[in-house]
Amino acid sequence: MAKLLIFNWKMNPGTFKEAEKILGESIILEESSDKYEIAVCPPSLWLFDLSQKYAGKITFGSQDVFGGDPLSGKGASTGEISAEMLKNSKVEYIIVGHSERRRYENETDEMISKKTEVGLKAGFKVILCVGEDLNTHSQGPEAVKSFIKDQLEKDLENIHNSKFIIHNSLIVAYEPIWAIGTGIPENPESAALMAKYIKEAVGAQVLYGGSVDGKNIGNFIKYEEIDGFLIGGASLSPAQFGGQLN
Ligand code: 13P
């Protein structure tokens, strides 16, 4: 099966012109190998125009979705973007529960569980992010497993309570917080062990994220437990992955 590369641009770039340039390079990368499937998640301001203009050339995802009330798809929620709006653009994936949103936007597990439910029920592939901080990491693998188990249980609570099938639509991204944007990824073997653990716990595809770049991705690719990668900073320079993906 093709490995999934999710390019999370976060709050970048500053202009639509730059966004088109990065997207163009991502499309070239996507076309260079059939071993990978790339989905690009630009900021929502760029997402709609890019997804209309480049439909069919590459897959798109949203960095977030509204999970509160009203759930009708429109209403009095300043600054939010609903699943219905995303349905009307050409978006296939939604990222939920990223640690930056948990930390800076005070997103709780309860909110994330709702967003996961909303995204899955609307027919999207939902990428649920989980991951431990440095303190938990320093307590060893069993502490990490127990932290992740707890996070998954809480974030999937709404899903466990409903009957629809999550298989193939839910994707879990294991992103240790201490590895995000630091240039220090988890060692590939430990990342693969955690991916295996998560896969057995929830039956979903598992991505690894945290300081993956063109130089180190090859060290992770050989582990079949890792179904793909959630990539932040390096996704803004897609050409750097060129030779590494064949
Ligand atoms: P970096 O690849 O910049 O470490 O970010 C990882 C991430 O948070 C992707 O969602």
PDB file of C-alpha atoms and ligand atoms in Angstrom:
ATOM      1  CA  MET A   1       0.000   0.000   0.000  1.00  0.00           C
ATOM      2  CA  ALA A   2       1.211   3.524  -0.800  1.00  0.00           C
ATOM      3  CA  LYS A   3       2.544   5.465   2.167  1.00  0.00           C
ATOM      4  CA  LEU A   4       0.625   8.594   3.023  1.00  0.00           C
ATOM      5  CA  LEU A   5       2.428  11.914   3.295  1.00  0.00           C
ATOM      6  CA  ILE A   6       0.311  14.598   4.937  1.00  0.00           C
ATOM      7  CA  PHE A   7       1.823  18.037   4.457  1.00  0.00           C
ATOM      8  CA  ASN A   8       0.677  20.242   7.341  1.00  0.00           C
ATOM      9  CA  TRP A   9       1.642  23.773   6.340  1.00  0.00           C
ATOM     10  CA  LYS A  10       0.419  25.122   9.698  1.00  0.00           C
ATOM     11  CA  MET A  11       0.245  28.969   9.529  1.00  0.00           C
ATOM     12  CA  ASN A  12       2.364  29.225   6.368  1.00  0.00           C
ATOM     13  CA  PRO A  13       3.093  30.722   3.883  1.00  0.00           C
ATOM     14  CA  GLY A  14       2.289  34.432   4.101  1.00  0.00           C
ATOM     15  CA  THR A  15       1.007  34.939   0.550  1.00  0.00           C
ATOM     16  CA  PHE A  16      -1.132  33.040  -1.968  1.00  0.00           C
ATOM     17  CA  LYS A  17       1.662  33.344  -4.513  1.00  0.00           C
ATOM     18  CA  GLU A  18       4.053  31.463  -2.249  1.00  0.00           C
ATOM     19  CA  ALA A  19       1.322  28.932  -1.488  1.00  0.00           C
ATOM     20  CA  GLU A  20       0.942  28.203  -5.207  1.00  0.00           C
ATOM     21  CA  LYS A  21       4.709  27.768  -5.562  1.00  0.00           C
ATOM     22  CA  ILE A  22       4.886  25.238  -2.705  1.00  0.00           C
ATOM     23  CA  LEU A  23       1.829  23.457  -4.026  1.00  0.00           C
ATOM     24  CA  GLY A  24       3.401  23.232  -7.493  1.00  0.00           C
ATOM     25  CA  GLU A  25       6.485  21.547  -6.009  1.00  0.00           C
ATOM     26  CA  SER A  26       4.254  19.186  -4.018  1.00  0.00           C
ATOM     27  CA  ILE A  27       2.438  18.180  -7.209  1.00  0.00           C
ATOM     28  CA  ILE A  28       5.747  17.450  -8.953  1.00  0.00           C
ATOM     29  CA  LEU A  29       6.742  15.297  -5.965  1.00  0.00           C
ATOM     30  CA  GLU A  30       3.398  13.471  -5.979  1.00  0.00           C
ATOM     31  CA  GLU A  31       3.752  12.720  -9.687  1.00  0.00           C
ATOM     32  CA  SER A  32       7.311  11.424  -9.279  1.00  0.00           C
ATOM     33  CA  SER A  33       6.384   8.244  -7.388  1.00  0.00           C
ATOM     34  CA  ASP A  34       3.420   5.935  -7.030  1.00  0.00           C
ATOM     35  CA  LYS A  35       4.728   4.598  -3.715  1.00  0.00           C
ATOM     36  CA  TYR A  36       3.408   7.720  -1.994  1.00  0.00           C
ATOM     37  CA  GLU A  37       0.156   9.573  -1.805  1.00  0.00           C
ATOM     38  CA  ILE A  38       0.429  13.226  -0.787  1.00  0.00           C
ATOM     39  CA  ALA A  39      -2.289  15.329   0.805  1.00  0.00           C
ATOM     40  CA  VAL A  40      -1.608  19.028   1.351  1.00  0.00           C
ATOM     41  CA  CYS A  41      -3.219  20.885   4.263  1.00  0.00           C
ATOM     42  CA  PRO A  42      -2.861  24.642   3.700  1.00  0.00           C
ATOM     43  CA  PRO A  43      -4.262  27.339   6.005  1.00  0.00           C
ATOM     44  CA  SER A  44      -8.015  27.623   5.381  1.00  0.00           C
ATOM     45  CA  LEU A  45      -7.619  31.045   3.749  1.00  0.00           C
ATOM     46  CA  TRP A  46      -5.662  29.428   0.885  1.00  0.00           C
ATOM     47  CA  LEU A  47      -7.369  26.046   0.965  1.00  0.00           C
ATOM     48  CA  PHE A  48     -10.515  26.799  -0.986  1.00  0.00           C
ATOM     49  CA  ASP A  49      -8.863  28.564  -3.935  1.00  0.00           C
ATOM     50  CA  LEU A  50      -6.046  26.021  -4.156  1.00  0.00           C
ATOM     51  CA  SER A  51      -8.400  23.064  -3.991  1.00  0.00           C
ATOM     52  CA  GLN A  52     -10.604  24.471  -6.764  1.00  0.00           C
ATOM     53  CA  LYS A  53      -7.744  25.472  -9.009  1.00  0.00           C
ATOM     54  CA  TYR A  54      -5.675  22.301  -8.589  1.00  0.00           C
ATOM     55  CA  ALA A  55      -8.485  19.758  -8.196  1.00  0.00           C
ATOM     56  CA  GLY A  56      -7.480  16.332  -9.468  1.00  0.00           C
ATOM     57  CA  LYS A  57      -3.748  17.113  -9.341  1.00  0.00           C
ATOM     58  CA  ILE A  58      -3.245  16.503  -5.639  1.00  0.00           C
ATOM     59  CA  THR A  59      -5.337  15.703  -2.560  1.00  0.00           C
ATOM     60  CA  PHE A  60      -6.273  18.366   0.001  1.00  0.00           C
ATOM     61  CA  GLY A  61      -6.930  18.384   3.724  1.00  0.00           C
ATOM     62  CA  SER A  62      -8.065  20.915   6.309  1.00  0.00           C
ATOM     63  CA  GLN A  63      -6.048  21.677   9.449  1.00  0.00           C
ATOM     64  CA  ASP A  64      -9.186  21.786  11.598  1.00  0.00           C
ATOM     65  CA  VAL A  65     -12.992  21.618  11.639  1.00  0.00           C
ATOM     66  CA  PHE A  66     -15.695  23.144  13.798  1.00  0.00           C
ATOM     67  CA  GLY A  67     -16.963  20.625  16.352  1.00  0.00           C
ATOM     68  CA  GLY A  68     -19.326  22.661  18.499  1.00  0.00           C
ATOM     69  CA  ASP A  69     -22.980  23.624  18.245  1.00  0.00           C
ATOM     70  CA  PRO A  70     -24.770  24.280  15.991  1.00  0.00           C
ATOM     71  CA  LEU A  71     -23.630  21.361  13.872  1.00  0.00           C
ATOM     72  CA  SER A  72     -25.894  22.233  10.956  1.00  0.00           C
ATOM     73  CA  GLY A  73     -22.944  23.518   8.973  1.00  0.00           C
ATOM     74  CA  LYS A  74     -23.640  27.218   9.420  1.00  0.00           C
ATOM     75  CA  GLY A  75     -24.429  29.519  12.290  1.00  0.00           C
ATOM     76  CA  ALA A  76     -23.151  32.040  14.799  1.00  0.00           C
ATOM     77  CA  SER A  77     -19.577  30.820  15.366  1.00  0.00           C
ATOM     78  CA  THR A  78     -17.099  33.548  14.534  1.00  0.00           C
ATOM     79  CA  GLY A  79     -13.969  32.385  12.771  1.00  0.00           C
ATOM     80  CA  GLU A  80     -15.004  28.741  12.435  1.00  0.00           C
ATOM     81  CA  ILE A  81     -15.184  26.464   9.389  1.00  0.00           C
ATOM     82  CA  SER A  82     -17.767  23.690   9.316  1.00  0.00           C
ATOM     83  CA  ALA A  83     -17.640  20.191   7.877  1.00  0.00           C
ATOM     84  CA  GLU A  84     -20.365  21.187   5.413  1.00  0.00           C
ATOM     85  CA  MET A  85     -18.198  24.023   4.074  1.00  0.00           C
ATOM     86  CA  LEU A  86     -15.289  21.639   3.691  1.00  0.00           C
ATOM     87  CA  LYS A  87     -17.571  19.183   1.882  1.00  0.00           C
ATOM     88  CA  ASN A  88     -18.302  21.902  -0.631  1.00  0.00           C
ATOM     89  CA  SER A  89     -14.646  22.379  -1.391  1.00  0.00           C
ATOM     90  CA  LYS A  90     -12.550  19.451  -2.552  1.00  0.00           C
ATOM     91  CA  VAL A  91     -11.178  18.312   0.780  1.00  0.00           C
ATOM     92  CA  GLU A  92     -10.657  14.657   1.735  1.00  0.00           C
ATOM     93  CA  TYR A  93      -8.792  14.848   5.041  1.00  0.00           C
ATOM     94  CA  ILE A  94      -9.260  16.763   8.272  1.00  0.00           C
ATOM     95  CA  ILE A  95      -6.576  17.031  10.958  1.00  0.00           C
ATOM     96  CA  VAL A  96      -7.936  17.143  14.514  1.00  0.00           C
ATOM     97  CA  GLY A  97      -6.304  17.344  17.916  1.00  0.00           C
ATOM     98  CA  HIS A  98      -2.946  18.716  16.860  1.00  0.00           C
ATOM     99  CA  SER A  99      -0.836  19.439  19.942  1.00  0.00           C
ATOM    100  CA  GLU A 100      -0.472  23.087  18.894  1.00  0.00           C
ATOM    101  CA  ARG A 101      -4.271  23.475  19.013  1.00  0.00           C
ATOM    102  CA  ARG A 102      -4.462  21.580  22.300  1.00  0.00           C
ATOM    103  CA  ARG A 103      -1.839  23.878  23.760  1.00  0.00           C
ATOM    104  CA  TYR A 104      -2.471  27.312  22.241  1.00  0.00           C
ATOM    105  CA  GLU A 105      -6.235  27.101  21.566  1.00  0.00           C
ATOM    106  CA  ASN A 106      -6.986  25.151  24.754  1.00  0.00           C
ATOM    107  CA  GLU A 107      -8.675  22.337  22.857  1.00  0.00           C
ATOM    108  CA  THR A 108      -9.804  19.630  25.239  1.00  0.00           C
ATOM    109  CA  ASP A 109     -10.188  15.902  24.603  1.00  0.00           C
ATOM    110  CA  GLU A 110     -13.935  16.433  24.733  1.00  0.00           C
ATOM    111  CA  MET A 111     -13.786  19.003  21.907  1.00  0.00           C
ATOM    112  CA  ILE A 112     -11.448  16.782  19.911  1.00  0.00           C
ATOM    113  CA  SER A 113     -13.770  13.819  20.332  1.00  0.00           C
ATOM    114  CA  LYS A 114     -16.600  15.926  18.923  1.00  0.00           C
ATOM    115  CA  LYS A 115     -14.501  17.116  15.977  1.00  0.00           C
ATOM    116  CA  THR A 116     -13.480  13.545  15.233  1.00  0.00           C
ATOM    117  CA  GLU A 117     -17.112  12.484  15.243  1.00  0.00           C
ATOM    118  CA  VAL A 118     -18.208  15.419  13.071  1.00  0.00           C
ATOM    119  CA  GLY A 119     -15.449  14.759  10.520  1.00  0.00           C
ATOM    120  CA  LEU A 120     -16.066  11.022  10.280  1.00  0.00           C
ATOM    121  CA  LYS A 121     -19.837  11.373  10.087  1.00  0.00           C
ATOM    122  CA  ALA A 122     -19.469  13.906   7.280  1.00  0.00           C
ATOM    123  CA  GLY A 123     -17.435  11.321   5.343  1.00  0.00           C
ATOM    124  CA  PHE A 124     -13.911  12.724   5.695  1.00  0.00           C
ATOM    125  CA  LYS A 125     -10.759  10.845   6.535  1.00  0.00           C
ATOM    126  CA  VAL A 126      -9.905  12.174   9.972  1.00  0.00           C
ATOM    127  CA  ILE A 127      -6.303  12.387  11.148  1.00  0.00           C
ATOM    128  CA  LEU A 128      -6.376  12.358  14.927  1.00  0.00           C
ATOM    129  CA  CYS A 129      -3.108  13.578  16.473  1.00  0.00           C
ATOM    130  CA  VAL A 130      -1.872  12.146  19.755  1.00  0.00           C
ATOM    131  CA  GLY A 131       1.490  12.349  21.494  1.00  0.00           C
ATOM    132  CA  GLU A 132       3.250  12.729  24.801  1.00  0.00           C
ATOM    133  CA  ASP A 133       5.327  15.584  26.209  1.00  0.00           C
ATOM    134  CA  LEU A 134       8.971  15.322  27.217  1.00  0.00           C
ATOM    135  CA  ASN A 135       8.187  14.650  30.852  1.00  0.00           C
ATOM    136  CA  THR A 136       6.091  11.564  30.008  1.00  0.00           C
ATOM    137  CA  HIS A 137       8.639  10.488  27.420  1.00  0.00           C
ATOM    138  CA  SER A 138      11.407  10.574  30.024  1.00  0.00           C
ATOM    139  CA  GLN A 139       9.449   8.065  32.138  1.00  0.00           C
ATOM    140  CA  GLY A 140       9.905   5.363  29.492  1.00  0.00           C
ATOM    141  CA  PRO A 141       7.836   3.441  26.903  1.00  0.00           C
ATOM    142  CA  GLU A 142       5.227   2.035  29.301  1.00  0.00           C
ATOM    143  CA  ALA A 143       4.381   5.542  30.550  1.00  0.00           C
ATOM    144  CA  VAL A 144       4.094   6.721  26.939  1.00  0.00           C
ATOM    145  CA  LYS A 145       1.783   3.823  26.037  1.00  0.00           C
ATOM    146  CA  SER A 146      -0.428   4.510  28.996  1.00  0.00           C
ATOM    147  CA  PHE A 147      -0.595   8.238  28.114  1.00  0.00           C
ATOM    148  CA  ILE A 148      -1.483   7.487  24.485  1.00  0.00           C
ATOM    149  CA  LYS A 149      -4.076   4.890  25.496  1.00  0.00           C
ATOM    150  CA  ASP A 150      -5.778   7.426  27.738  1.00  0.00           C
ATOM    151  CA  GLN A 151      -5.700  10.109  25.040  1.00  0.00           C
ATOM    152  CA  LEU A 152      -7.154   7.728  22.432  1.00  0.00           C
ATOM    153  CA  GLU A 153      -9.917   6.610  24.753  1.00  0.00           C
ATOM    154  CA  LYS A 154     -10.947  10.188  25.466  1.00  0.00           C
ATOM    155  CA  ASP A 155     -10.588  11.462  21.903  1.00  0.00           C
ATOM    156  CA  LEU A 156     -12.552   8.539  20.477  1.00  0.00           C
ATOM    157  CA  GLU A 157     -15.249   8.509  23.124  1.00  0.00           C
ATOM    158  CA  ASN A 158     -17.953   9.836  20.808  1.00  0.00           C
ATOM    159  CA  ILE A 159     -16.945   7.330  18.169  1.00  0.00           C
ATOM    160  CA  HIS A 160     -17.028   4.361  20.526  1.00  0.00           C
ATOM    161  CA  ASN A 161     -20.536   5.347  21.461  1.00  0.00           C
ATOM    162  CA  SER A 162     -21.789   5.429  17.915  1.00  0.00           C
ATOM    163  CA  LYS A 163     -22.246   2.554  15.527  1.00  0.00           C
ATOM    164  CA  PHE A 164     -20.704   3.645  12.276  1.00  0.00           C
ATOM    165  CA  ILE A 165     -17.522   2.051  11.119  1.00  0.00           C
ATOM    166  CA  ILE A 166     -14.281   3.923  11.624  1.00  0.00           C
ATOM    167  CA  HIS A 167     -12.115   1.466   9.767  1.00  0.00           C
ATOM    168  CA  ASN A 168     -10.337   3.128   6.792  1.00  0.00           C
ATOM    169  CA  SER A 169     -11.624   6.584   7.718  1.00  0.00           C
ATOM    170  CA  LEU A 170      -9.817   7.166  10.981  1.00  0.00           C
ATOM    171  CA  ILE A 171      -6.075   7.722  10.843  1.00  0.00           C
ATOM    172  CA  VAL A 172      -4.032   8.289  13.991  1.00  0.00           C
ATOM    173  CA  ALA A 173      -0.922  10.481  13.823  1.00  0.00           C
ATOM    174  CA  TYR A 174       1.574   9.720  16.560  1.00  0.00           C
ATOM    175  CA  GLU A 175       3.356  13.024  17.134  1.00  0.00           C
ATOM    176  CA  PRO A 176       5.482  13.212  20.290  1.00  0.00           C
ATOM    177  CA  ILE A 177       5.269  16.873  21.311  1.00  0.00           C
ATOM    178  CA  TRP A 178       8.966  17.079  22.114  1.00  0.00           C
ATOM    179  CA  ALA A 179       9.823  16.022  18.554  1.00  0.00           C
ATOM    180  CA  ILE A 180       7.681  18.636  16.788  1.00  0.00           C
ATOM    181  CA  GLY A 181       9.712  21.404  15.184  1.00  0.00           C
ATOM    182  CA  THR A 182      12.811  20.580  17.218  1.00  0.00           C
ATOM    183  CA  GLY A 183      14.859  18.818  14.553  1.00  0.00           C
ATOM    184  CA  ILE A 184      15.032  15.800  16.894  1.00  0.00           C
ATOM    185  CA  PRO A 185      12.699  13.038  15.673  1.00  0.00           C
ATOM    186  CA  GLU A 186      11.771   9.972  17.723  1.00  0.00           C
ATOM    187  CA  ASN A 187      14.088   7.121  16.851  1.00  0.00           C
ATOM    188  CA  PRO A 188      12.461   5.128  14.037  1.00  0.00           C
ATOM    189  CA  GLU A 189      12.327   1.839  15.946  1.00  0.00           C
ATOM    190  CA  SER A 190      10.501   3.400  18.909  1.00  0.00           C
ATOM    191  CA  ALA A 191       8.146   5.237  16.540  1.00  0.00           C
ATOM    192  CA  ALA A 192       7.364   1.914  14.825  1.00  0.00           C
ATOM    193  CA  LEU A 193       6.693   0.217  18.188  1.00  0.00           C
ATOM    194  CA  MET A 194       4.275   2.968  19.134  1.00  0.00           C
ATOM    195  CA  ALA A 195       2.608   2.765  15.705  1.00  0.00           C
ATOM    196  CA  LYS A 196       2.114  -0.973  16.245  1.00  0.00           C
ATOM    197  CA  TYR A 197       0.670  -0.350  19.695  1.00  0.00           C
ATOM    198  CA  ILE A 198      -1.813   2.242  18.381  1.00  0.00           C
ATOM    199  CA  LYS A 199      -2.775   0.073  15.417  1.00  0.00           C
ATOM    200  CA  GLU A 200      -3.595  -2.835  17.715  1.00  0.00           C
ATOM    201  CA  ALA A 201      -5.520  -0.562  20.089  1.00  0.00           C
ATOM    202  CA  VAL A 202      -7.812   1.147  17.557  1.00  0.00           C
ATOM    203  CA  GLY A 203      -7.439  -0.665  14.219  1.00  0.00           C
ATOM    204  CA  ALA A 204      -6.533   2.493  12.323  1.00  0.00           C
ATOM    205  CA  GLN A 205      -3.705   3.446   9.990  1.00  0.00           C
ATOM    206  CA  VAL A 206      -0.916   5.188  11.907  1.00  0.00           C
ATOM    207  CA  LEU A 207       1.328   8.036  10.777  1.00  0.00           C
ATOM    208  CA  TYR A 208       4.446   9.292  12.508  1.00  0.00           C
ATOM    209  CA  GLY A 209       5.068  13.050  12.825  1.00  0.00           C
ATOM    210  CA  GLY A 210       7.795  15.146  14.451  1.00  0.00           C
ATOM    211  CA  SER A 211      10.862  16.565  12.658  1.00  0.00           C
ATOM    212  CA  VAL A 212      10.563  14.311   9.606  1.00  0.00           C
ATOM    213  CA  ASP A 213      12.525  15.744   6.680  1.00  0.00           C
ATOM    214  CA  GLY A 214      14.146  14.762   3.413  1.00  0.00           C
ATOM    215  CA  LYS A 215      17.295  13.566   5.195  1.00  0.00           C
ATOM    216  CA  ASN A 216      15.727  11.275   7.797  1.00  0.00           C
ATOM    217  CA  ILE A 217      12.516   9.993   6.166  1.00  0.00           C
ATOM    218  CA  GLY A 218      14.391   7.049   4.671  1.00  0.00           C
ATOM    219  CA  ASN A 219      15.148   5.750   8.193  1.00  0.00           C
ATOM    220  CA  PHE A 220      11.406   5.455   8.921  1.00  0.00           C
ATOM    221  CA  ILE A 221      10.096   4.242   5.588  1.00  0.00           C
ATOM    222  CA  LYS A 222      11.257   0.637   6.010  1.00  0.00           C
ATOM    223  CA  TYR A 223       8.955   0.065   9.011  1.00  0.00           C
ATOM    224  CA  GLU A 224       5.700  -1.318   7.705  1.00  0.00           C
ATOM    225  CA  GLU A 225       3.863  -0.457  10.942  1.00  0.00           C
ATOM    226  CA  ILE A 226       4.238   3.196   9.939  1.00  0.00           C
ATOM    227  CA  ASP A 227       1.664   3.896   7.232  1.00  0.00           C
ATOM    228  CA  GLY A 228       2.920   7.384   6.487  1.00  0.00           C
ATOM    229  CA  PHE A 229       4.024  10.723   7.898  1.00  0.00           C
ATOM    230  CA  LEU A 230       2.581  13.990   9.109  1.00  0.00           C
ATOM    231  CA  ILE A 231       5.117  16.597   8.095  1.00  0.00           C
ATOM    232  CA  GLY A 232       5.250  20.235   9.179  1.00  0.00           C
ATOM    233  CA  GLY A 233       8.271  22.463   8.482  1.00  0.00           C
ATOM    234  CA  ALA A 234       9.807  20.273   5.771  1.00  0.00           C
ATOM    235  CA  SER A 235       6.536  20.197   3.809  1.00  0.00           C
ATOM    236  CA  LEU A 236       7.154  23.843   2.882  1.00  0.00           C
ATOM    237  CA  SER A 237      10.158  22.713   0.798  1.00  0.00           C
ATOM    238  CA  PRO A 238       8.772  19.614  -0.939  1.00  0.00           C
ATOM    239  CA  ALA A 239      11.645  19.364  -3.412  1.00  0.00           C
ATOM    240  CA  GLN A 240      13.928  18.195  -0.569  1.00  0.00           C
ATOM    241  CA  PHE A 241      12.060  14.864  -0.502  1.00  0.00           C
ATOM    242  CA  GLY A 242      12.719  14.284  -4.219  1.00  0.00           C
ATOM    243  CA  GLY A 243      15.332  11.546  -4.273  1.00  0.00           C
ATOM    244  CA  GLN A 244      14.294  10.070  -0.918  1.00  0.00           C
ATOM    245  CA  LEU A 245      10.905   8.780  -2.012  1.00  0.00           C
ATOM    246  CA  ASN A 246      11.883   6.326  -4.740  1.00  0.00           C
TER     247      ASN A 246
HETATM  248  P1  13P B   1       7.516  19.332  12.126  1.00  0.00           P
HETATM  249  O1  13P B   1       7.582  18.391  10.958  1.00  0.00           O
HETATM  250  O2  13P B   1       7.796  20.758  11.752  1.00  0.00           O
HETATM  251  O3  13P B   1       8.300  18.827  13.283  1.00  0.00           O
HETATM  252  O4  13P B   1       5.993  19.353  12.579  1.00  0.00           O
HETATM  253  C1  13P B   1       5.359  18.148  12.788  1.00  0.00           C
HETATM  254  C2  13P B   1       3.917  18.427  12.916  1.00  0.00           C
HETATM  255  O5  13P B   1       3.488  18.995  13.914  1.00  0.00           O
HETATM  256  C3  13P B   1       3.043  18.051  11.799  1.00  0.00           C
HETATM  257  O6  13P B   1       1.713  18.180  12.152  1.00  0.00           O
END
